[in-house]
PDB file of C-alpha atoms in Angstrom:
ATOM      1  CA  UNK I   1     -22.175   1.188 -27.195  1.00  0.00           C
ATOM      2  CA  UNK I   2     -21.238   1.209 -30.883  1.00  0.00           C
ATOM      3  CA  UNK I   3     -18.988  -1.945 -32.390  1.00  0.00           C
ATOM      4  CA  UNK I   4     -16.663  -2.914 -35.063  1.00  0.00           C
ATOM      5  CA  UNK I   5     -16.883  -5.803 -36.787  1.00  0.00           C
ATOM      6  CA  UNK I   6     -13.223  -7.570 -36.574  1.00  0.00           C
ATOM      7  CA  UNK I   7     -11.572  -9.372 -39.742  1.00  0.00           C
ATOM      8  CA  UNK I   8     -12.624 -12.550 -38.267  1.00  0.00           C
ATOM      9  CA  UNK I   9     -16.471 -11.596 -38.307  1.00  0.00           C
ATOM     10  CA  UNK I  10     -16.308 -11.019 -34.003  1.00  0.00           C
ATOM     11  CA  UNK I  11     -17.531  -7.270 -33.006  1.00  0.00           C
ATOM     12  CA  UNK I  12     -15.593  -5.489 -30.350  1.00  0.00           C
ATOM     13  CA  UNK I  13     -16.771  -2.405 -28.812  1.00  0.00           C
ATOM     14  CA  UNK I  14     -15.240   0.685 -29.855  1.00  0.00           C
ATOM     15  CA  UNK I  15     -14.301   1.760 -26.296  1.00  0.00           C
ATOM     16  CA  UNK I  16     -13.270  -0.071 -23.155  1.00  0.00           C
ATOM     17  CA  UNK I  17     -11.410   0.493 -19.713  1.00  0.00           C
ATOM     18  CA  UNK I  18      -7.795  -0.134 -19.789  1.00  0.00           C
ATOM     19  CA  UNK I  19      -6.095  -0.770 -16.490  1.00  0.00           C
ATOM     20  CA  UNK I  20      -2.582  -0.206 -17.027  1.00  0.00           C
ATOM     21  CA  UNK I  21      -0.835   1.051 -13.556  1.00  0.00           C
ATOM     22  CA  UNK I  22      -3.598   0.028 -11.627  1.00  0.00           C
ATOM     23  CA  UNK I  23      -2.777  -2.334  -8.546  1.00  0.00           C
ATOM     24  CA  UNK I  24      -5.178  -5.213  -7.797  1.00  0.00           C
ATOM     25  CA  UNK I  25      -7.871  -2.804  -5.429  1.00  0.00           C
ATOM     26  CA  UNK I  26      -7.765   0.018  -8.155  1.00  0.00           C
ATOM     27  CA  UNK I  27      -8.466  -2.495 -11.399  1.00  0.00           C
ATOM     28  CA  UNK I  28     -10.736  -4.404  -9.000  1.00  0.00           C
ATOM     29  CA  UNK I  29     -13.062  -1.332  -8.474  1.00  0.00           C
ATOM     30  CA  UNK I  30     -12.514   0.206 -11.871  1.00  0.00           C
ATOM     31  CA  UNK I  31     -13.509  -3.058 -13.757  1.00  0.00           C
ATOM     32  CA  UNK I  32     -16.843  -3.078 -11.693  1.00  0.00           C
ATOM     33  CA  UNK I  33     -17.830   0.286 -11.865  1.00  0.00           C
ATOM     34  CA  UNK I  34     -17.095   0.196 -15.625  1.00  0.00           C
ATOM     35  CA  UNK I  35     -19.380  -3.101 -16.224  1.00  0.00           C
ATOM     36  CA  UNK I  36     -22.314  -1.503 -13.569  1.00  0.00           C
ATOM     37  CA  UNK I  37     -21.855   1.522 -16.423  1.00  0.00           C
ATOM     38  CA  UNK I  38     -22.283  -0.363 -19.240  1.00  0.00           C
ATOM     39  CA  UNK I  39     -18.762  -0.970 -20.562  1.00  0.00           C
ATOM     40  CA  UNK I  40     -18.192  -4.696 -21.927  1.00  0.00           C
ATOM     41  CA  UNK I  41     -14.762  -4.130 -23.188  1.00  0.00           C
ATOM     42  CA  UNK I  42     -11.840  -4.404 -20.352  1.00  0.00           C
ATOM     43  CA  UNK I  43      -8.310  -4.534 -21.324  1.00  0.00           C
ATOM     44  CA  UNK I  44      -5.418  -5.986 -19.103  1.00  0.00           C
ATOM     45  CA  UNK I  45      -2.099  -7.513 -19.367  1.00  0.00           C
ATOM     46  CA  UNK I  46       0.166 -10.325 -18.160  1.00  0.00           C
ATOM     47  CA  UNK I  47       2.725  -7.241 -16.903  1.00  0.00           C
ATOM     48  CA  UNK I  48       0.272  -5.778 -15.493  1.00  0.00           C
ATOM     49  CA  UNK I  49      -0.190  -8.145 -12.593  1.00  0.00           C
ATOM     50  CA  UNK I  50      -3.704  -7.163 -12.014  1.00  0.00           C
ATOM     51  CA  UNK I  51      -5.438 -10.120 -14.083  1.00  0.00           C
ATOM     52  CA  UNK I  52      -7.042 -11.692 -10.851  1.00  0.00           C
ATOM     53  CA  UNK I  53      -7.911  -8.484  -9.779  1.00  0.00           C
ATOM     54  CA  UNK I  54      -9.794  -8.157 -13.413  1.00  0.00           C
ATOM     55  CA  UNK I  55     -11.502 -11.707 -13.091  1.00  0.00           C
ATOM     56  CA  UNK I  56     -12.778 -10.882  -9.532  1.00  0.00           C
ATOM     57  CA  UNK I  57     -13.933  -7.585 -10.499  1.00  0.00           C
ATOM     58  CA  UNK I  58     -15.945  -9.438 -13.680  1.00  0.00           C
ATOM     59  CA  UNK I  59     -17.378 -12.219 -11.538  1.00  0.00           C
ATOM     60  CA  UNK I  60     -18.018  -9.154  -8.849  1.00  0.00           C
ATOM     61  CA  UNK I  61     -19.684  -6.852 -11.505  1.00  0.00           C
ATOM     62  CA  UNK I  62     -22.521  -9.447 -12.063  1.00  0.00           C
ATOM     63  CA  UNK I  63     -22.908  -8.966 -15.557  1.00  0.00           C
ATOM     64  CA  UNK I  64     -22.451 -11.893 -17.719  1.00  0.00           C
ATOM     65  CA  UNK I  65     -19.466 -13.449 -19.344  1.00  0.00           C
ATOM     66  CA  UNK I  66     -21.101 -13.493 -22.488  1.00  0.00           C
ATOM     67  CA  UNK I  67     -20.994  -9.986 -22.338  1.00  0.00           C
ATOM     68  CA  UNK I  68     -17.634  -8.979 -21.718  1.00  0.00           C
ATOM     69  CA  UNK I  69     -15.615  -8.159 -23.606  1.00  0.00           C
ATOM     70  CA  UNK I  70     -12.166  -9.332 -22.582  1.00  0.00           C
ATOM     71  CA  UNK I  71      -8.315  -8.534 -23.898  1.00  0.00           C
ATOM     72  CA  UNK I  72      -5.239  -9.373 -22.152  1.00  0.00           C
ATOM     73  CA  UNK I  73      -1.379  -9.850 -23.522  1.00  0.00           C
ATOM     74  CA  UNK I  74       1.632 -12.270 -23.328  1.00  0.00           C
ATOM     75  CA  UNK I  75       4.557 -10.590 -21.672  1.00  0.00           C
ATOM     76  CA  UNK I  76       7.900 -11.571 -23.717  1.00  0.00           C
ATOM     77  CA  UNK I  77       9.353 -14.384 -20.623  1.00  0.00           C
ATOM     78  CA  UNK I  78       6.658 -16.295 -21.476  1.00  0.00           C
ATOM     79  CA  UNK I  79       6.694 -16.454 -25.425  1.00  0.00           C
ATOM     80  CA  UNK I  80       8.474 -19.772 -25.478  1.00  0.00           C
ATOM     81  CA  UNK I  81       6.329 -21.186 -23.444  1.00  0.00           C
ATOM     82  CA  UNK I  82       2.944 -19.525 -24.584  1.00  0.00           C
ATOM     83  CA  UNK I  83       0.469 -22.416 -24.574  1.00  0.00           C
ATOM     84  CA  UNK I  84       1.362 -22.866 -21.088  1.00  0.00           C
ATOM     85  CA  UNK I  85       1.179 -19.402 -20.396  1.00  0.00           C
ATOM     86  CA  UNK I  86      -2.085 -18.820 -22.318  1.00  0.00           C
ATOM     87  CA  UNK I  87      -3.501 -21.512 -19.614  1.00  0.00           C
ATOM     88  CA  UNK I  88      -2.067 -19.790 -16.958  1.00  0.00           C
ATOM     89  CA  UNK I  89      -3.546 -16.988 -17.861  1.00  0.00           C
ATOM     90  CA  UNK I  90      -7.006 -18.179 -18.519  1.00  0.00           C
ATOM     91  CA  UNK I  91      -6.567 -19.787 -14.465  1.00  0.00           C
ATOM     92  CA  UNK I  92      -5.590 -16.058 -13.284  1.00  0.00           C
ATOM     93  CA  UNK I  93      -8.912 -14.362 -15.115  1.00  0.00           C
ATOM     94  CA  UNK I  94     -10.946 -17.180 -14.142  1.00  0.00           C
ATOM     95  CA  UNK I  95     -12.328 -17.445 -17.315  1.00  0.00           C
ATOM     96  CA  UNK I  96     -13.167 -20.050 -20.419  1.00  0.00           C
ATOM     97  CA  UNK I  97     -11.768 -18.018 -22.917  1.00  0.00           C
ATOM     98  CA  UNK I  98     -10.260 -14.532 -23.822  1.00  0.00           C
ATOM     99  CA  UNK I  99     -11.825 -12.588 -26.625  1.00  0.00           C
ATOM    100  CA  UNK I 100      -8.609 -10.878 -27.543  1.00  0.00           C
ATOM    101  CA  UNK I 101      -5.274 -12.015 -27.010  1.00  0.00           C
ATOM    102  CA  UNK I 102      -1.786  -9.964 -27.952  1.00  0.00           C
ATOM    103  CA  UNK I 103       1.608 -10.409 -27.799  1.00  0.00           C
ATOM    104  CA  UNK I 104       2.967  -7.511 -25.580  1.00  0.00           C
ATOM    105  CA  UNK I 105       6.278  -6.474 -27.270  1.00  0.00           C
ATOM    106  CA  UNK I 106       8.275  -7.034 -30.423  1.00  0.00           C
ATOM    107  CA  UNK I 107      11.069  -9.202 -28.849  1.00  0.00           C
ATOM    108  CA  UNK I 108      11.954 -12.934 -28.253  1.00  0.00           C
ATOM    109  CA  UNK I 109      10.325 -15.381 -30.780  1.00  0.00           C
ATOM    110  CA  UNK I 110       7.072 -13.841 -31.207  1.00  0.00           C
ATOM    111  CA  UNK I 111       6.198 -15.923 -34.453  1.00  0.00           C
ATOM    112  CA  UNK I 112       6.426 -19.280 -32.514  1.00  0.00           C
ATOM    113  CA  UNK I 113       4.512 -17.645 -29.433  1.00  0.00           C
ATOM    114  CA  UNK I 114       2.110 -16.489 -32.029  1.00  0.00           C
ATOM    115  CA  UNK I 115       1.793 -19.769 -33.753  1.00  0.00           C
ATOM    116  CA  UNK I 116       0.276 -21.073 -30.056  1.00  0.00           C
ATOM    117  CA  UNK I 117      -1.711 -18.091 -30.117  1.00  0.00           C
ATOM    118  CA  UNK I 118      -3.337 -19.735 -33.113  1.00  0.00           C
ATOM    119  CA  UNK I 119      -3.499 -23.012 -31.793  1.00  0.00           C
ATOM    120  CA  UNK I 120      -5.445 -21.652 -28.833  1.00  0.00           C
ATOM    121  CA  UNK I 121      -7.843 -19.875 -30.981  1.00  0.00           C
ATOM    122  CA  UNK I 122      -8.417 -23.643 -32.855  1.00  0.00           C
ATOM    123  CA  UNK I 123      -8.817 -24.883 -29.407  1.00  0.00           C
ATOM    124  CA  UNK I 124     -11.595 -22.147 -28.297  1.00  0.00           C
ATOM    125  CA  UNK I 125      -9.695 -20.826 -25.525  1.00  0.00           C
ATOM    126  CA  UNK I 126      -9.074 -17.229 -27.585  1.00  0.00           C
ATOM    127  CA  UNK I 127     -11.302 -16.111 -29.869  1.00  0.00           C
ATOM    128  CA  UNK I 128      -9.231 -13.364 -31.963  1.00  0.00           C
ATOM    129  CA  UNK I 129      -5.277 -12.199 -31.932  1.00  0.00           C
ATOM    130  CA  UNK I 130      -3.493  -9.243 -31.503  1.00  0.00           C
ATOM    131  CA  UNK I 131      -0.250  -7.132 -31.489  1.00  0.00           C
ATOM    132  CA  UNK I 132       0.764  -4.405 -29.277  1.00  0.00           C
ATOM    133  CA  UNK I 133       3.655  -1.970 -29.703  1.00  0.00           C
ATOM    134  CA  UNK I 134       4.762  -3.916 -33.556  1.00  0.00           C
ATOM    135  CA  UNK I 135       6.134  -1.754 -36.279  1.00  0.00           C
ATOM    136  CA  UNK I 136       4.996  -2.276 -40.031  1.00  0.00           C
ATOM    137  CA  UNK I 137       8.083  -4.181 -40.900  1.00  0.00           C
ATOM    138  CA  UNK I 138       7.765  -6.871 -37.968  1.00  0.00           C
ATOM    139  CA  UNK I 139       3.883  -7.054 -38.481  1.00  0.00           C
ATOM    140  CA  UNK I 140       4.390  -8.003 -42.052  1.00  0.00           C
ATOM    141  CA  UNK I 141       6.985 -10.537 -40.982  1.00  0.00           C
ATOM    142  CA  UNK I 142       4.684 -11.956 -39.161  1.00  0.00           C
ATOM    143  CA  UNK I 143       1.600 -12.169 -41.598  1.00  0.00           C
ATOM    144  CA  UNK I 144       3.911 -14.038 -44.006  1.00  0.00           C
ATOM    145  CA  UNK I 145       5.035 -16.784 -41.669  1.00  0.00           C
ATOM    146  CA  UNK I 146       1.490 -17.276 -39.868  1.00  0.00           C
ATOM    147  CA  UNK I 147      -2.187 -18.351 -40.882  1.00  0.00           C
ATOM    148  CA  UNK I 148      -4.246 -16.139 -38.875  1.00  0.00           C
ATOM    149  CA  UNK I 149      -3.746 -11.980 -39.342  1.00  0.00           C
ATOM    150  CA  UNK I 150      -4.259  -9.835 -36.451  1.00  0.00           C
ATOM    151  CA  UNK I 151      -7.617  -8.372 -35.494  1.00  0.00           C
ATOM    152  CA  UNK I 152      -6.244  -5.871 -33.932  1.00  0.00           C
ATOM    153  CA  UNK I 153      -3.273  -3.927 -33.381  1.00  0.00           C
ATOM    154  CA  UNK I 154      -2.876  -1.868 -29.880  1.00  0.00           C
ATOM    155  CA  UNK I 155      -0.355   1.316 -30.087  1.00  0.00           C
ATOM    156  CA  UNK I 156       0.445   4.744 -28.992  1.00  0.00           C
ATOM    157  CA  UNK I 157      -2.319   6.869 -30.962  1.00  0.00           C
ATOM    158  CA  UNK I 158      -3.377  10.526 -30.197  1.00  0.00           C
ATOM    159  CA  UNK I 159      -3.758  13.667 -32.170  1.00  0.00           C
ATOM    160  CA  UNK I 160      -0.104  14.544 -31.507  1.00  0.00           C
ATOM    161  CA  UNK I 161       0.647  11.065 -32.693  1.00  0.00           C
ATOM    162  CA  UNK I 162      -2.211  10.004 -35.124  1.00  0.00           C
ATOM    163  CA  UNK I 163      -0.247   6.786 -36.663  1.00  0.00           C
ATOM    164  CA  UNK I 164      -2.472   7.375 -40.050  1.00  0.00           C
ATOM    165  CA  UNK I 165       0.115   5.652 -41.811  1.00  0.00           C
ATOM    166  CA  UNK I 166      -0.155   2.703 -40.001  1.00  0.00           C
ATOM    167  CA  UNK I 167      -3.695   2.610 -40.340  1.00  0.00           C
ATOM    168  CA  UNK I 168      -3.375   2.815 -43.836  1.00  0.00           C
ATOM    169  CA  UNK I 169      -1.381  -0.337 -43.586  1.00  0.00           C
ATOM    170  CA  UNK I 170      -3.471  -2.429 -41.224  1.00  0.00           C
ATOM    171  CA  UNK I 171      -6.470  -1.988 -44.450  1.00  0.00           C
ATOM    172  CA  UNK I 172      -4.698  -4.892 -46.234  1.00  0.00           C
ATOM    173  CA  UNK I 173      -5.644  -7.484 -43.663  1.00  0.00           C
ATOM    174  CA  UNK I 174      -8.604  -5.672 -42.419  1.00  0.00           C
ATOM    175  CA  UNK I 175      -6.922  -4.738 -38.978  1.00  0.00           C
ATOM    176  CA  UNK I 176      -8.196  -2.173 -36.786  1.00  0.00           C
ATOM    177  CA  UNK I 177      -5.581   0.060 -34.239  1.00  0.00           C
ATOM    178  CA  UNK I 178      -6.514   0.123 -30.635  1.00  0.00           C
ATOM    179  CA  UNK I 179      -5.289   2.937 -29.178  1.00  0.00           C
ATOM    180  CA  UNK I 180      -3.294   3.272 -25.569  1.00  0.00           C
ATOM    181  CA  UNK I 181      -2.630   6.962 -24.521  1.00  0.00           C
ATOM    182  CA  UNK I 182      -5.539   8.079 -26.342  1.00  0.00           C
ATOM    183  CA  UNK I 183      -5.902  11.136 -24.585  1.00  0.00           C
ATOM    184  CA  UNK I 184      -1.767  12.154 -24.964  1.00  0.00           C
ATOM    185  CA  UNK I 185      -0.789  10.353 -21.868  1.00  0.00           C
ATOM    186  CA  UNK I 186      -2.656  13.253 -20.184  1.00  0.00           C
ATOM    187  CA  UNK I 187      -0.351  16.277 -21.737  1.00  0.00           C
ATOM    188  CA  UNK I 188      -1.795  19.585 -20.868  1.00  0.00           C
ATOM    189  CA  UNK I 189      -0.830  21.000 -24.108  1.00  0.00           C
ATOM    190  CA  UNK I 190      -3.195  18.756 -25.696  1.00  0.00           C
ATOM    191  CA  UNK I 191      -5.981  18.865 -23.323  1.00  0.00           C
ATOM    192  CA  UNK I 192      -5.359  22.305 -23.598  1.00  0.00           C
ATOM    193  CA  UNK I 193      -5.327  23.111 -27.253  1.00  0.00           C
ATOM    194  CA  UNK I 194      -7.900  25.979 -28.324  1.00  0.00           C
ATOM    195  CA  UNK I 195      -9.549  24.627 -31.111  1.00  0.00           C
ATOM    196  CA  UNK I 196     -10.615  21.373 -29.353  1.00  0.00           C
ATOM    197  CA  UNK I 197     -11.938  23.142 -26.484  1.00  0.00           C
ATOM    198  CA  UNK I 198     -13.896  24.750 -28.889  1.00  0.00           C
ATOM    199  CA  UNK I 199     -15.393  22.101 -30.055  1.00  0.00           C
ATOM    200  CA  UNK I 200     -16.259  20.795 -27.190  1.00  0.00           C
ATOM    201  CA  UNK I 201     -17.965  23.678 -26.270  1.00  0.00           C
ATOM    202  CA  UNK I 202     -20.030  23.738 -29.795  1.00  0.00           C
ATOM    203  CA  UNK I 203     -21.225  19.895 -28.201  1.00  0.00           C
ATOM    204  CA  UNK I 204     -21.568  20.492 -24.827  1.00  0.00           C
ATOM    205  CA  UNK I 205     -18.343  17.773 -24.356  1.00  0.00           C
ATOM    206  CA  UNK I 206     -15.343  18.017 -22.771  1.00  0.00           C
ATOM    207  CA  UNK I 207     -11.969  18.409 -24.728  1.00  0.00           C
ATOM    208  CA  UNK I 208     -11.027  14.348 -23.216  1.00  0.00           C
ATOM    209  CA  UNK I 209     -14.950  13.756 -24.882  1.00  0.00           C
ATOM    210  CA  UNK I 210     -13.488  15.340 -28.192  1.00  0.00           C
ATOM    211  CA  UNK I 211     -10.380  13.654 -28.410  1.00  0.00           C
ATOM    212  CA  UNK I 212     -11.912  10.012 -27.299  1.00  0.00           C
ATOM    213  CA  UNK I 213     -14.952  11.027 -30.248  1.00  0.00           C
ATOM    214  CA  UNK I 214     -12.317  11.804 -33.075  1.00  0.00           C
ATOM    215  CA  UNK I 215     -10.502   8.180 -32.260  1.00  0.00           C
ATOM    216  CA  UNK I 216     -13.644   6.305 -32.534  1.00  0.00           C
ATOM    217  CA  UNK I 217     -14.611   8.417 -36.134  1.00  0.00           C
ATOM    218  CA  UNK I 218     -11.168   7.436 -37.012  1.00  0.00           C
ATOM    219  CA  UNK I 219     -11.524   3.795 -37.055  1.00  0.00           C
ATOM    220  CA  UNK I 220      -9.220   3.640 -33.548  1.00  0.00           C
ATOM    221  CA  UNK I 221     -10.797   1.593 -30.895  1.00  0.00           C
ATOM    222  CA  UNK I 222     -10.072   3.135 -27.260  1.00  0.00           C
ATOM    223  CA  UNK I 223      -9.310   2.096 -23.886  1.00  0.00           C
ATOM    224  CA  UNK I 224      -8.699   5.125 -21.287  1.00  0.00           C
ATOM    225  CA  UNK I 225      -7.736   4.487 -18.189  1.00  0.00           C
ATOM    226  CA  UNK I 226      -9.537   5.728 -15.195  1.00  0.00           C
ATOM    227  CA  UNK I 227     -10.063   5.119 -11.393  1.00  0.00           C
ATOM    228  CA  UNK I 228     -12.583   7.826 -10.780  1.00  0.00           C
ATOM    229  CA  UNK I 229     -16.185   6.846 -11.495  1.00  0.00           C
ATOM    230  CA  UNK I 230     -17.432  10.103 -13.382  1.00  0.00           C
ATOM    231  CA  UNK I 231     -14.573   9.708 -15.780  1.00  0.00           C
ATOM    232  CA  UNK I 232     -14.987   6.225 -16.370  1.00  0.00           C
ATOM    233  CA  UNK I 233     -19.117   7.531 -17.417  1.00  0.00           C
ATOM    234  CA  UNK I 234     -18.021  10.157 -19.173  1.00  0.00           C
ATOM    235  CA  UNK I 235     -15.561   8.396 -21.357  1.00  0.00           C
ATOM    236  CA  UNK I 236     -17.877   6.082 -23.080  1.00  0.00           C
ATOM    237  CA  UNK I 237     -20.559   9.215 -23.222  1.00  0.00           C
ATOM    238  CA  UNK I 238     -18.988   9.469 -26.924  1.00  0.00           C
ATOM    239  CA  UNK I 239     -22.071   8.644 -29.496  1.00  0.00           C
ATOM    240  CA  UNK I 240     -24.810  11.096 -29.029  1.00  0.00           C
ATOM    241  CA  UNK I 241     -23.055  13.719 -31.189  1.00  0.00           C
ATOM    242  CA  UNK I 242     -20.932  13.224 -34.780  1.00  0.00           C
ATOM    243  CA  UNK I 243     -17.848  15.593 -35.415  1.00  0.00           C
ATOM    244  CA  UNK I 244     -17.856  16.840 -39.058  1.00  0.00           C
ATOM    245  CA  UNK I 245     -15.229  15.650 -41.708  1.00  0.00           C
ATOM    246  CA  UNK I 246     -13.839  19.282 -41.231  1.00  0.00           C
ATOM    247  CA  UNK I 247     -13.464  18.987 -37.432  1.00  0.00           C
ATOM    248  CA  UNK I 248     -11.692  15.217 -38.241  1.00  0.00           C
ATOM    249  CA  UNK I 249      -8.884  16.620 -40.330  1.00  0.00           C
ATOM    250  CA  UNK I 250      -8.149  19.814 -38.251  1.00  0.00           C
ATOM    251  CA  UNK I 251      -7.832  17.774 -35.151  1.00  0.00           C
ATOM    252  CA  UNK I 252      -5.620  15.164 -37.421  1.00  0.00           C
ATOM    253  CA  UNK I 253      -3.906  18.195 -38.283  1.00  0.00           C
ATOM    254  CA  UNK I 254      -2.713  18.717 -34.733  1.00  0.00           C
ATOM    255  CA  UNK I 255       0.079  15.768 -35.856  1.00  0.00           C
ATOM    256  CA  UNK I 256       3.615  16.577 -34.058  1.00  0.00           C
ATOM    257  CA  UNK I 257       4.566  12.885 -34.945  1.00  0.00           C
ATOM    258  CA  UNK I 258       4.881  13.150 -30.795  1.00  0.00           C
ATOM    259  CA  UNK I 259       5.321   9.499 -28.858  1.00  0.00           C
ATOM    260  CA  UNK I 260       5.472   9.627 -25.309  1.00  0.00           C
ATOM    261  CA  UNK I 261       6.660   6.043 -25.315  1.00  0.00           C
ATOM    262  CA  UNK I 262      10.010   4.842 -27.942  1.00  0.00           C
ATOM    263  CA  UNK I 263      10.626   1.369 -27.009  1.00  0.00           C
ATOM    264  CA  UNK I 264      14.952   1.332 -27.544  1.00  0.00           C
ATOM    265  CA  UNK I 265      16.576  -2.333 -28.777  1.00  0.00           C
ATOM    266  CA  UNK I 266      18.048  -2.368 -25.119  1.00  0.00           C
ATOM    267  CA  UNK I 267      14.363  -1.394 -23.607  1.00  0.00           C
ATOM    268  CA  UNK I 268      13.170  -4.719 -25.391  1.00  0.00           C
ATOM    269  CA  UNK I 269      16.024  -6.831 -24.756  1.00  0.00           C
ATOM    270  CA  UNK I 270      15.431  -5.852 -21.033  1.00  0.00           C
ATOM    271  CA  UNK I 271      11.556  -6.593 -21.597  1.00  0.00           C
ATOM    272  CA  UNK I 272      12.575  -9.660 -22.537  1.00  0.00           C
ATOM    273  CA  UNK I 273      14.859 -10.520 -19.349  1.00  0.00           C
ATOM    274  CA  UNK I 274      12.033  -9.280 -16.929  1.00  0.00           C
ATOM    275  CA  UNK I 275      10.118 -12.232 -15.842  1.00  0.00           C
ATOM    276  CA  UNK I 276       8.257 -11.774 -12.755  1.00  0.00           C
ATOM    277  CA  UNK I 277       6.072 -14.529 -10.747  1.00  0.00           C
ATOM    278  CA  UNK I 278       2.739 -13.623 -12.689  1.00  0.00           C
ATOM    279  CA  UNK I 279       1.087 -15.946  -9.969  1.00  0.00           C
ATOM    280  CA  UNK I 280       2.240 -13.700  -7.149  1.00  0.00           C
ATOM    281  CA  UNK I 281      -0.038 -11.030  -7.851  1.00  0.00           C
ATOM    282  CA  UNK I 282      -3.264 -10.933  -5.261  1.00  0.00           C
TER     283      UNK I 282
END
């Protein structure tokens, strides 16, 4: 598995399993298998109430926790009380420490829930930060009224949706885009489209193979989700073939500027409001 080196001198594999709408079983088996396959990075969230499910399927895998890779996020209820929450998630993962640590949405006070962030990675329970879902404008606010810059942002990033301008961005502090949905949140157009199947032909890949490749060529860091065990192989099958600079820009020239996801004002004030019993989860 290939690496980048972070702005804080960490390394963080350049693809992992992300277990967004999984339930507890599903991210259980899907962290193990992953592991057994030689994944190390795993990606979860507070919202996603399937963090014990991740720290069971860690412990279960075997391998390690010195070589796992491990990213969760805040949800927005618990920003004003994020050093609690920060320990309350450590106690659902079962872990020391989390090697990547984001706040979930743009909402609430995210610079004060940030500023804990910090103070947990002085403390050694995180080891690098993160934002997921931020736009330009709020991640500069934030760089001017913190210490620490993000490592890493996570967003919606796909060949219909290549966010090169944000990339282009992040190079000031030397932060890297993760990308959710890096396969078009499964659109058959894209997974369809002629030229990439062509490719992946010329490689003996398939088109997801192609796609996942030209992220990780990018700069983008991945995390595809998958339940089914061939996938979950085949997605991290990425780096015994190179795609030429020519076969970079025409798949970056796929660009529709097409999100699947637009997070509305009154989708984020409702983010906010949600608060469910992250302890309830099995």
């Amino acid at each position: 598995m290939e690496h980048f080196t972070l702005n804080n001198g960490t390394k963080i594999p350049l693809v992992g399993l992300g277990t967004f709408q999984m339930n507890p079983d599903e991210a259980e088996y899907a962290v193990v298998t992953a592991l057994k396959k030689g994944y190390s990075l795993i990606d979860t969230a507070n919202a996603y109430m399937n963090e014990k499910a991740v720290g069971r399927g860690m412990k279960k895998s075997g391998i390690e926790r010195e070589h796992i890779y491990l990213s969760t996020k805040l949800w927005p209820s618990v920003y004003a009380g994020a050093a609690q929450a920060i320990d309350e998630t450590l106690r659902r993962l079962d872990t020391d420490y989390i090697d990547l640590l984001f706040l979930h949405q743009p909402v609430g006070d995210y610079i004060s829930a940030y500023k804990s962030m910090e103070e947990a990675v002085r403390n050694g329970k995180v080891k690098s930060l993160g934002l997921s879902n931020f736009s330009e404008e709020q991640i500069r606010k934030l760089v001017e009224k913190t210490e620490i810059k993000p490592a890493v942002v996570q967003v919606e990033a796909h060949p219909y949706y290549p966010e090169t301008e944000l990339r282009e961005f992040l190079n000031q502090y030397g932060t890297v885009i993760m990308a959710w949905f890096p396969l078009g949140h499964g659109d058959p157009a894209l997974l369809e489209e002629h030229m990439i199947a062509e490719m992946a032909e010329k490689y003996g890949k398939s088109i997801a193979q192609i796609i996942l490749r030209w992220h990780t060529q990018m700069g983008n860091i991945v995390i595809p989700g998958s339940k089914n065990e061939t996938h979950i192989a085949e997605n991290m099958d990425l780096f015994d073939f190179t795609l030429t600079e020519a076969e970079l820009q025409e798949i970056s020239d796929l660009n529709k500027n097409l999100r699947y996801y637009v997070a509305t004002e009154e989708m984020l004030q409702g983010y906010l409001a949600f608060a469910p019993d992250f302890e309830s989860q099995p």
